[in-house]
Short mmCIF file of C-alpha atoms in Angstrom, two decimals:
data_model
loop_
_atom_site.label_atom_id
_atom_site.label_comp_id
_atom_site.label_asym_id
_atom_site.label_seq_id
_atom_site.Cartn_x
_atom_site.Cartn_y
_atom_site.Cartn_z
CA UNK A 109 -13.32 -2.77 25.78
CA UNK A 110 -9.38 -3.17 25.78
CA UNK A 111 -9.84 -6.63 25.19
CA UNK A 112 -12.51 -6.62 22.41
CA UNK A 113 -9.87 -4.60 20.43
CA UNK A 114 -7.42 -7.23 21.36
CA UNK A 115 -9.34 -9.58 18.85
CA UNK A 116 -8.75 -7.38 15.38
CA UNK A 117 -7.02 -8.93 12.62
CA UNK A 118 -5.65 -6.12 11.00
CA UNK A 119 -3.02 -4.75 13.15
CA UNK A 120 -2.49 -1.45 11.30
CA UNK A 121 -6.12 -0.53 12.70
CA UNK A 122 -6.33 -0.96 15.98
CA UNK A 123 -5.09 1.45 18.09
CA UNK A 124 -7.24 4.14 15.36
CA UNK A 125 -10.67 2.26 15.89
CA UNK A 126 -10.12 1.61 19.89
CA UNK A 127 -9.62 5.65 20.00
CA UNK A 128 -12.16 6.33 17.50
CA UNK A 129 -14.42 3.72 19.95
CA UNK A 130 -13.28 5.49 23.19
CA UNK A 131 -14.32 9.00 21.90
CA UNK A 132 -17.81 7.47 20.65
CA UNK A 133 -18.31 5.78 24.07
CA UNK A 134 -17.60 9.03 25.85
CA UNK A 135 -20.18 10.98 23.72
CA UNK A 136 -22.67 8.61 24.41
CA UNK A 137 -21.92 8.13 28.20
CA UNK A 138 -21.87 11.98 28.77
CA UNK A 139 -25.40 12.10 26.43
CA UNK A 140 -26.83 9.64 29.02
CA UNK A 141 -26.26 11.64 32.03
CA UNK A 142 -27.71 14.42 30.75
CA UNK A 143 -30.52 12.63 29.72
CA UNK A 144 -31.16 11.05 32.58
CA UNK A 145 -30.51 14.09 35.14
CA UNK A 146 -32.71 16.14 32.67
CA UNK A 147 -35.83 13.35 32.88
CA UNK A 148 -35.16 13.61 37.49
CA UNK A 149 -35.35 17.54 37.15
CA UNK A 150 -38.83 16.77 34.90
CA UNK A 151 -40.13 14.84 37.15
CA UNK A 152 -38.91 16.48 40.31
CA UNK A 153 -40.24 19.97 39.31
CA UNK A 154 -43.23 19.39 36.97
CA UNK A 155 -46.47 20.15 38.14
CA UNK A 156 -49.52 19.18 36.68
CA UNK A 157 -51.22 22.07 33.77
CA UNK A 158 -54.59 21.96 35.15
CA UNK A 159 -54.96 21.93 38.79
CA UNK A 160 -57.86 19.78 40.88
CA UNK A 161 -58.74 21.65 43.80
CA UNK A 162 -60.77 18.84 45.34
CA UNK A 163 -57.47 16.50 44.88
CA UNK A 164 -56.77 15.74 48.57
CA UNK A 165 -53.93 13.28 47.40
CA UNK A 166 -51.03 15.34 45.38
CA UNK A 167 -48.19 13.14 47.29
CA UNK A 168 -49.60 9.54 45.62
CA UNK A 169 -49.55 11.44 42.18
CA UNK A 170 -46.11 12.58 42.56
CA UNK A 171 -45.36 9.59 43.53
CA UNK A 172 -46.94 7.93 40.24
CA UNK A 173 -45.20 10.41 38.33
CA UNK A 174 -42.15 9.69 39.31
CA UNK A 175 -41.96 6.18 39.21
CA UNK A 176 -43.53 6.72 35.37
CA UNK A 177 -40.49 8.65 34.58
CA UNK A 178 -37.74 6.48 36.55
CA UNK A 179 -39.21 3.50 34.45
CA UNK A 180 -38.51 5.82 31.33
CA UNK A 181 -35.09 6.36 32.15
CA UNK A 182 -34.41 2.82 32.90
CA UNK A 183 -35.64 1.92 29.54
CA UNK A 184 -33.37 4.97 27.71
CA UNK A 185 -30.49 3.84 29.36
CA UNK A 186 -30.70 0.09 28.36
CA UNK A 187 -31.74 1.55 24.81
CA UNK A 188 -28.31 3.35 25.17
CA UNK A 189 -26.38 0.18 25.97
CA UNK A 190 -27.63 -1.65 23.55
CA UNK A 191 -26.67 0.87 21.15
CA UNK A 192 -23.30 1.28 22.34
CA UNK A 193 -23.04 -2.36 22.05
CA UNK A 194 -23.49 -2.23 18.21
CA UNK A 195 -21.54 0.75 17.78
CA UNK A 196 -18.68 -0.38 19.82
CA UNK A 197 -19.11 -4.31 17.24
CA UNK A 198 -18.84 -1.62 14.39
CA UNK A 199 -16.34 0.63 15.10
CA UNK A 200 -13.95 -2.64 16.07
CA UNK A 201 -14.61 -4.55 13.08
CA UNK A 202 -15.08 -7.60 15.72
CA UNK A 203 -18.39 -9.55 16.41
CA UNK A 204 -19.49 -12.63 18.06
CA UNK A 205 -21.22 -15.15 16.44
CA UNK A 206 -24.71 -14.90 16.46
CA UNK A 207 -26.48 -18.48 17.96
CA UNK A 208 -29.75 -17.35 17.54
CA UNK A 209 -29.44 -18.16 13.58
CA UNK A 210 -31.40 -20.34 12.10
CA UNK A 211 -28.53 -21.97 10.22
CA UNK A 212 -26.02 -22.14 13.03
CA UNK A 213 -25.48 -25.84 13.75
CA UNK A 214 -26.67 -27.39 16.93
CA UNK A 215 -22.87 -28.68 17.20
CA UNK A 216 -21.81 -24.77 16.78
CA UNK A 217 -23.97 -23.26 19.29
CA UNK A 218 -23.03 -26.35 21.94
CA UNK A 219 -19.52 -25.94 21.38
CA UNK A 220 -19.92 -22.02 21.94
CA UNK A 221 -21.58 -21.88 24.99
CA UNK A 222 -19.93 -20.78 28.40
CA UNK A 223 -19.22 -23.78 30.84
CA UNK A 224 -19.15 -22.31 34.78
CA UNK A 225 -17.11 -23.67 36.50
CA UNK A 226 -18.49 -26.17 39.10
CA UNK A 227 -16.91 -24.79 41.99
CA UNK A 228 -17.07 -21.24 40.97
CA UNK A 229 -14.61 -18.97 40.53
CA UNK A 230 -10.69 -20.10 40.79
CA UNK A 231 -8.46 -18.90 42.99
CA UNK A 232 -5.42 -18.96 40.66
CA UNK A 233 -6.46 -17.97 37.47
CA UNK A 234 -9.57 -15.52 38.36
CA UNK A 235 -11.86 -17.12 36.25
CA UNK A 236 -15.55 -17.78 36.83
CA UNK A 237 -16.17 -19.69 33.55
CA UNK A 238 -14.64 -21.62 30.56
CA UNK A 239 -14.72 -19.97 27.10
CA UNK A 240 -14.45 -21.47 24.00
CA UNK A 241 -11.79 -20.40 21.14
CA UNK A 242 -12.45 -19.55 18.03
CA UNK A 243 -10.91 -17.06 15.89
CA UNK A 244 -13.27 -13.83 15.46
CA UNK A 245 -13.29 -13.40 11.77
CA UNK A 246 -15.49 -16.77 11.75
CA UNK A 247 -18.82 -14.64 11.95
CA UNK A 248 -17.77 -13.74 8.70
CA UNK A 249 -18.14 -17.45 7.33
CA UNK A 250 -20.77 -18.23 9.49
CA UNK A 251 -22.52 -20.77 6.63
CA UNK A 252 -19.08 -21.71 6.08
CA UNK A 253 -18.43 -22.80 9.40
CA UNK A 254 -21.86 -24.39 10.60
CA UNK A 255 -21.29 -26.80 7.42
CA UNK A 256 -18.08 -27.63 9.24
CA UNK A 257 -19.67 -28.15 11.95
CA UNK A 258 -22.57 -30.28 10.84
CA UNK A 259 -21.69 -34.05 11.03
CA UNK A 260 -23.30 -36.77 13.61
CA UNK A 261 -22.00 -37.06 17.11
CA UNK A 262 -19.64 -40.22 17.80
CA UNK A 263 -19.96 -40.86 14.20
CA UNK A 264 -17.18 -40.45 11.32
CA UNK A 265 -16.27 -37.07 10.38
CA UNK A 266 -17.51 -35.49 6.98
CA UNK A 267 -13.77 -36.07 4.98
CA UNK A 268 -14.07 -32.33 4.26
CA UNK A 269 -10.21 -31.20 5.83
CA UNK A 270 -10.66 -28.59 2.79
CA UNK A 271 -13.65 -27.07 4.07
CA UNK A 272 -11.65 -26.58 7.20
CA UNK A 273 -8.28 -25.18 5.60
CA UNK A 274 -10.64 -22.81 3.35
CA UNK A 275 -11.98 -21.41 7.11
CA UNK A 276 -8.51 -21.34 8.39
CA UNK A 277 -6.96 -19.21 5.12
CA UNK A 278 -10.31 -16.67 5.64
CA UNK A 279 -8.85 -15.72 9.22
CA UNK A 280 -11.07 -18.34 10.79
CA UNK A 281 -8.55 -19.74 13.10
CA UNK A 282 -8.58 -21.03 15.96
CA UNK A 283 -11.36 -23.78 14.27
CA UNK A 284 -13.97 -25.53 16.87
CA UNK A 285 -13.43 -29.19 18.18
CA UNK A 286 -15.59 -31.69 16.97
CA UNK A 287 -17.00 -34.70 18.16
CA UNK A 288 -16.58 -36.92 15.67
CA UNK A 289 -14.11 -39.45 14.09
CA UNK A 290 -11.69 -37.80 11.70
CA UNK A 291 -10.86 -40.32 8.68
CA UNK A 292 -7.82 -42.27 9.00
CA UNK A 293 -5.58 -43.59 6.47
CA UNK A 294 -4.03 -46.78 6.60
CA UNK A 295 0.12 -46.02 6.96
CA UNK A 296 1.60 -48.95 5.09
CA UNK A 297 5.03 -49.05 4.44
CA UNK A 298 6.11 -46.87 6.83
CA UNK A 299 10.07 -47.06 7.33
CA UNK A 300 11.80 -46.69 10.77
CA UNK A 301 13.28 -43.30 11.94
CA UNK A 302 15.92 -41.98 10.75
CA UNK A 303 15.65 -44.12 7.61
CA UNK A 304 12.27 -43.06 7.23
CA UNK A 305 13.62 -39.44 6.43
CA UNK A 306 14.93 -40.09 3.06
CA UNK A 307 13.07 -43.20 2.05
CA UNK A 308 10.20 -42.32 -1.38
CA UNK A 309 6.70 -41.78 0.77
CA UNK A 310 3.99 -44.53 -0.47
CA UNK A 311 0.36 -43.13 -2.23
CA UNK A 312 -1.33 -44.70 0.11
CA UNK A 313 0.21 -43.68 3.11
CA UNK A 314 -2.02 -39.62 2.58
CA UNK A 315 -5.44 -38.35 1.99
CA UNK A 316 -5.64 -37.27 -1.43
CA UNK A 317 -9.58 -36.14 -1.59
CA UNK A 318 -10.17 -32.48 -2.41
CA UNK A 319 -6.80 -32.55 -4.54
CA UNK A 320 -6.01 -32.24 -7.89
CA UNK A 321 -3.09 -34.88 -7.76
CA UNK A 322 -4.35 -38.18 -6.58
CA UNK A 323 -0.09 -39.92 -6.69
CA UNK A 324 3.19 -37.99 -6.31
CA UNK A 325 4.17 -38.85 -9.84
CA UNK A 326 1.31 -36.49 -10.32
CA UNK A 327 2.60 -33.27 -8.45
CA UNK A 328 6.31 -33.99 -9.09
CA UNK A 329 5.73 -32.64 -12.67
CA UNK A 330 3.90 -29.62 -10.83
CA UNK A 331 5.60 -25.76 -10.04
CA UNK A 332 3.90 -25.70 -6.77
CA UNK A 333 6.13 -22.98 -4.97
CA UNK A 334 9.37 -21.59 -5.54
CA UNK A 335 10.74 -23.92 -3.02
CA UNK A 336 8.67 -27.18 -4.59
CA UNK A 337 9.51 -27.91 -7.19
CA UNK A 338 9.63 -31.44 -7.37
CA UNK A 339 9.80 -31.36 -3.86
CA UNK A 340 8.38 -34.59 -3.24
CA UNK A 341 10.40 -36.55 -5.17
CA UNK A 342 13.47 -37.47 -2.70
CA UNK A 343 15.19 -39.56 -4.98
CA UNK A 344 15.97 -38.40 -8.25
CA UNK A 345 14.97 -34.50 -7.50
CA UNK A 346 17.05 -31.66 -5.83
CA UNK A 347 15.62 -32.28 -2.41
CA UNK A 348 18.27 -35.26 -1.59
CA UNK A 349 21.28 -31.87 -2.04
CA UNK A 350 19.44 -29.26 -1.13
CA UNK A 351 21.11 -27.39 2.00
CA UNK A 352 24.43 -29.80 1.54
CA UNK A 353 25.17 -28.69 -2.30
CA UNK A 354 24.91 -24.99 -3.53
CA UNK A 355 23.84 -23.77 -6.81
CA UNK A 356 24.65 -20.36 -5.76
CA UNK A 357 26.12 -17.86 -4.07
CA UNK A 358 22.96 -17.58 -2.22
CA UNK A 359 22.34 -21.17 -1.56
CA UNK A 360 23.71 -21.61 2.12
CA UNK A 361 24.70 -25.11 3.66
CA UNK A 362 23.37 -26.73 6.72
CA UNK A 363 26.60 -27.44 8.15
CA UNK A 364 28.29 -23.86 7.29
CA UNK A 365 25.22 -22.30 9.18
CA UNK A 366 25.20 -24.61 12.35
CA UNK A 367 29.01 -23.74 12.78
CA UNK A 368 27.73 -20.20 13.16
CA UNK A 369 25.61 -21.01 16.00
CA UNK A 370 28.75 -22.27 17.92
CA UNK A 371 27.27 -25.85 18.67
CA UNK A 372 24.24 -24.30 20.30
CA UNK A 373 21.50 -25.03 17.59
CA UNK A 374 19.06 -27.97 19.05
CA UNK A 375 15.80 -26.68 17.61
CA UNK A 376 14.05 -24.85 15.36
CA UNK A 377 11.35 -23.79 13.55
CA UNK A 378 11.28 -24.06 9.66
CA UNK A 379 8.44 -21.26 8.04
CA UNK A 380 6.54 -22.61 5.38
CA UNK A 381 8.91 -25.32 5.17
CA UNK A 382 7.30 -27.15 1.90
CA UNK A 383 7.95 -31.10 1.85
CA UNK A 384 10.15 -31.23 4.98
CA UNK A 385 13.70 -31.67 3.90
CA UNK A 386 14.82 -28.77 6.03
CA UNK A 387 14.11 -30.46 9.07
CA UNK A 388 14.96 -33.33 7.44
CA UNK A 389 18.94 -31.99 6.96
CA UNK A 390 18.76 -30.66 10.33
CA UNK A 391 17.32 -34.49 12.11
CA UNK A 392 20.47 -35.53 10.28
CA UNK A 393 22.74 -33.17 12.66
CA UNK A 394 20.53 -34.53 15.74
CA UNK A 395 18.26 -31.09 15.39
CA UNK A 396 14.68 -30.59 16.04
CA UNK A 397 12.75 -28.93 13.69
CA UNK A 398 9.02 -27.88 13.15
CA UNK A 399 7.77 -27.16 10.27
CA UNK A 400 4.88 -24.36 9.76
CA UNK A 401 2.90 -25.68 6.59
CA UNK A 402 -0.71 -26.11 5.24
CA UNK A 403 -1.85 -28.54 2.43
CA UNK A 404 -2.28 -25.99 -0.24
CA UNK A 405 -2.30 -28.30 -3.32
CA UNK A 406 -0.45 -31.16 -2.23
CA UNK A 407 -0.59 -33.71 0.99
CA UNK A 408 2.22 -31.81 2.50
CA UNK A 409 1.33 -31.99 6.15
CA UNK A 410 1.05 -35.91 6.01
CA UNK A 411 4.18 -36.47 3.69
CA UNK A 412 6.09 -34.65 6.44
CA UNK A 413 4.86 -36.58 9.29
CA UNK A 414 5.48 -39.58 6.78
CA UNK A 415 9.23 -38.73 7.24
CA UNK A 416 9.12 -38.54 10.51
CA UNK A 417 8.94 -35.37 11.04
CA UNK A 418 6.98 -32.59 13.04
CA UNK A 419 4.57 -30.79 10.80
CA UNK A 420 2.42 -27.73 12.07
CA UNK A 421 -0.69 -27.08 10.46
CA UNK A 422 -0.77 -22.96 10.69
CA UNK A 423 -1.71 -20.31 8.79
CA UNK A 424 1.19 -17.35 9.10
CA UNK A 425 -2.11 -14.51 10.00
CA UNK A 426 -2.21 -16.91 13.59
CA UNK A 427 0.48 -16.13 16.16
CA UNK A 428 2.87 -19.25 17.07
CA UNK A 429 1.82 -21.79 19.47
CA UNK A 430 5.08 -21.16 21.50
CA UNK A 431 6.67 -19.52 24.06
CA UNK A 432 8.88 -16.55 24.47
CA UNK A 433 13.02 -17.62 23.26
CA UNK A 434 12.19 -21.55 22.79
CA UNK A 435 14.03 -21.42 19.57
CA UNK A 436 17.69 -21.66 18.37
CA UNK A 437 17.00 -21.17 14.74
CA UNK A 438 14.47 -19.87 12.73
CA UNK A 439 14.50 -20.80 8.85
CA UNK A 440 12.51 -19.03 6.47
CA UNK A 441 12.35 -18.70 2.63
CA UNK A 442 10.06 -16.90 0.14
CA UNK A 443 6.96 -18.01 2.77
CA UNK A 444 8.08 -15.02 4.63
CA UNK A 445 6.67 -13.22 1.62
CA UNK A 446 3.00 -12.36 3.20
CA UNK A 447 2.10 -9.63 0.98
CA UNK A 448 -0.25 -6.78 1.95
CA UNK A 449 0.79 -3.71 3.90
CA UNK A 450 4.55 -3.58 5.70
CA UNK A 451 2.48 -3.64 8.91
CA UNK A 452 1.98 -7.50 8.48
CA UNK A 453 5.36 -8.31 7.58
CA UNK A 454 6.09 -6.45 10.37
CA UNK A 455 3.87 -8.39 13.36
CA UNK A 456 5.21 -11.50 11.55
CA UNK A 457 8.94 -10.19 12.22
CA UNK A 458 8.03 -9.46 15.69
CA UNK A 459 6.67 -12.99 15.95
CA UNK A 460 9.51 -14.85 14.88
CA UNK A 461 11.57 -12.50 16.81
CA UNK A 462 9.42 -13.42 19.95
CA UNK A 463 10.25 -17.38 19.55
CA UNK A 464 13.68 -16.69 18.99
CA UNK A 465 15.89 -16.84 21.81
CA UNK A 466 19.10 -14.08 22.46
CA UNK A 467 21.90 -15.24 20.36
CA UNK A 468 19.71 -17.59 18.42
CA UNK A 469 20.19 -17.59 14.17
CA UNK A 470 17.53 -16.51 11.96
CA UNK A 471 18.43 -17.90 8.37
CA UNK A 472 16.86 -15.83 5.56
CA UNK A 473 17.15 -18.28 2.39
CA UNK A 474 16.45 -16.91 -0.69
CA UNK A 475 14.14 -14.46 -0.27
CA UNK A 476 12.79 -13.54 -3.14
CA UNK A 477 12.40 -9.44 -3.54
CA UNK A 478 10.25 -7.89 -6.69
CA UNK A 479 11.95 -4.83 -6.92
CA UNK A 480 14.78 -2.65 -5.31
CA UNK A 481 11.78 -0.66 -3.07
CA UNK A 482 11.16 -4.30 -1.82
CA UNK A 483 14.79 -5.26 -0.91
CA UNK A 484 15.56 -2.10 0.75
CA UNK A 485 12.02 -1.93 2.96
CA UNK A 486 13.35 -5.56 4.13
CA UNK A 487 16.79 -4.45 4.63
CA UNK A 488 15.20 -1.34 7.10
CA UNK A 489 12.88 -3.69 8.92
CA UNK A 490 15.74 -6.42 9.79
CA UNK A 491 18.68 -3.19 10.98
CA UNK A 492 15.32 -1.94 13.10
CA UNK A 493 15.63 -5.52 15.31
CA UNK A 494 19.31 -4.70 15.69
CA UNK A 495 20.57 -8.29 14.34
CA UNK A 496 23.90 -8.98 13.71
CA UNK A 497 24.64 -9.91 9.90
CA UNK A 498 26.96 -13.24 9.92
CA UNK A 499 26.13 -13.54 6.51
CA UNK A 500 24.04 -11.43 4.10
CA UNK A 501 24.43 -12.19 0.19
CA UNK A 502 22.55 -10.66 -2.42
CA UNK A 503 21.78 -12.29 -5.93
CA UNK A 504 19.64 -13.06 -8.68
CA UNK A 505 18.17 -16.24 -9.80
CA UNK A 506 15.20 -17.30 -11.94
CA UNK A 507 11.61 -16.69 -10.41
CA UNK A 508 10.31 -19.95 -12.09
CA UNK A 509 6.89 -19.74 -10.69
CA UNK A 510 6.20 -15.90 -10.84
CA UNK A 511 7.90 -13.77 -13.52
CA UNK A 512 10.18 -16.54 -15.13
CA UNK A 513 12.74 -13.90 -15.15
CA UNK A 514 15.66 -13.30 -12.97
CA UNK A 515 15.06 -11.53 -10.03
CA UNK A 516 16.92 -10.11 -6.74
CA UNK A 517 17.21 -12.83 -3.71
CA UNK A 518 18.60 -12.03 -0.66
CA UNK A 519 20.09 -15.18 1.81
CA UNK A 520 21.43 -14.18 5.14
CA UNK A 521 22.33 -15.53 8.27
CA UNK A 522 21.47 -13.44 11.54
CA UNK A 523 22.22 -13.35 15.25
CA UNK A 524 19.18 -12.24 17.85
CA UNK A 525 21.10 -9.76 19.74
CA UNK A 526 20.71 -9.75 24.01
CA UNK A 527 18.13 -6.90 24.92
CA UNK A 528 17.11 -4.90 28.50
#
């Protein structure tokens, strides 16, 4: 049952509903043993109300009547499991998908199904059988997900990647494999690496169906986030001085940062990192960088690869891909801005924290905070982890995408400390 609760999205819940689960399960465990040792006294001690006194054979009716009532209890107690079941699905808030649909797609249900292993159980992992991932809130988009999963085996995928990313910003995440060809785009004009990282991207080199934009004249006239703004424009926009000129106080430079790190920063990750140029600075300084993104509005996944870059297509509800300290640096912006309770900013925190190894930089840039309350609940959460501040600069500048007005940003620069 530990592990069911394992599977909840919200955080904030869990531990409440695994208690509130535990105490249900022990009502209904303790109701079944009374039930069941009151049905063996029954049986055991019940005698019948009217008497034959020509029955030579009371031992074969006892007999009968207990095996009546054994079969009774039998069936209570499976009725009870099956009951605890449900109750235990409701009290979680977690269920698995139901095949027996008649809408589930025959791909669905195939991919679903447990594989044994063909020479049973291994001796290093433990496991008898091979299950398949798939994030839990998916029974919720169940319709959502079979039409994802509808297409014809060995044949071209459906060119629906927006059906997919719609799944994956509902919670449904890890999606299925398929087993079909996704659509491919022909990549002409590619330039060489590291030329390749400034050079304009072609039209033709992305997917643009399900977009609004079908060119990148199109979206460079387009407020997409507070860090693209033009973003895709790498000639005659801000993204060719971005992290090398400062338009602010706030507005930290690559090379200033890096020196902070004492020649130890060799990769990173970049949060929400819009059209690349991050990673882009940092590949100029021989630094790795991923880049967390998803291709809400714009192509942004393929324009980064375009570069010659690393993009990661992830959702910031899924838990990074990587191991424990594998990072350097950590650069985030106003995609650190989740929203919702404090409790998901705060699994987010521990996440990045997680990635980030001892005496590695995480480089808040220009964080954008609605209100005082906001500031100072961020300013709490970062002293809780215990960083050390190598640079923290507060501000204003223009929210051109929210409010329009000027607002409170907060930049710093801070040093994972060594733990126990």
């Amino acid at each position: 049952m530990g592990s069911v609760s394992l599977k909840i999205g919200d955080g904030t819940a869990r531990f409440q509903r695994a208690t509130l689960c535990s105490s249900a399960v022990n009502i209904l465990m303790i109701f079944s043993v009374i039930t069941t040792n009151l049905f063996a006294l029954y049986a055991f001690t019940a005698s019948p109300k009217h008497p034959h006194p020509h029955d030579h054979h009371p031992a074969h009716k006892n007999i009968s009547l207990i095996s009546e009532q054994v079969s009774l209890i039998l069936r209570e107690i499976d009725l009870s499991q099956k009951k605890l079941a449900q109750m235990e699905k409701e009290l979680l808030g977690y269920e698995s998908i139901d095949l027996s649909r008649p809408n589930i797609a025959t791909e669905l249900k195939l991919f679903l199904t447990r594989h044994q292993l063909p020479l049973g159980k291994d001796s290093r992992t433990g496991i008898t059988e091979m299950v398949p991932s798939v994030g839990h809130t998916c029974e919720k988009n169940s319709d959502l997900l079979s039409q994802f999963m509808s297409y014809k085996v060995f044949g071209p995928c459906p060119d629906d990647w927006s059906v997919a990313q719609k799944l994956i910003l509902r919670g449904c995440e890890p999606l299925p494999r398929r087993r079909c060809f996704a659509k491919t785009v022909s990549k002409v004009g590619l330039y060489p690496f590291p030329v390749s990282l400034w050079k304009p991207v072609g039209n033709k080199t992305v997917n643009w169906s399900g977009l609004g934009c079908k060119n990148f004249e199109c979206l460079n006239g387009k407020k997409l986030s507070r860090e693209c703004f033009g973003c895709f424009d790498l000639v005659h926009g801000n993204e060719n001085v971005r992290f090398v000129k400062g338009k602010s106080k706030n507005d930290f430079l690559v090379d200033d940062v890096l020196a902070l790190g004492g020649g130890g920063v060799r990769i990173g990750l970049d949060i929400g990192g819009g059209s690349g140029s991050f990673a882009a600075r940092m590949a100029d300084r021989n630094v790795t960088v991923v880049t967390s993104t998803l291709n809400v509005d714009a192509p942004f996944s393929e324009f980064i690869a375009t570069r010659g870059l690393f993009p990661l297509y992830l959702s910031l509800d899924h838990r990074f891909p990587f191991y424990d300290n594998v990072f350097d640096l950590v650069h985030a912006a106003s995609g650190l801005d989740v929203g919702g309770k404090s409790e998901k900013l705060e699994f987010l925190m521990f996440d990045i924290d997680r990635v980030l190894r001892a005496g590695g930089l995480f480089w808040l840039d220009n964080f954008f905070c609605a209100n005082e309350e906001k500031k100072q609940a961020l300013t709490r959460l970062i002293e809780r982890f215990g960083y050390k501040k190598l640079k923290w600069v507060v501000g204003e500048k223009v929210d051109s995408v929210g409010s329009g007005k000027p607002e409170v940003v907060l930049s710093a620069v801070l040093q994972k400390p060594v733990r126990a």
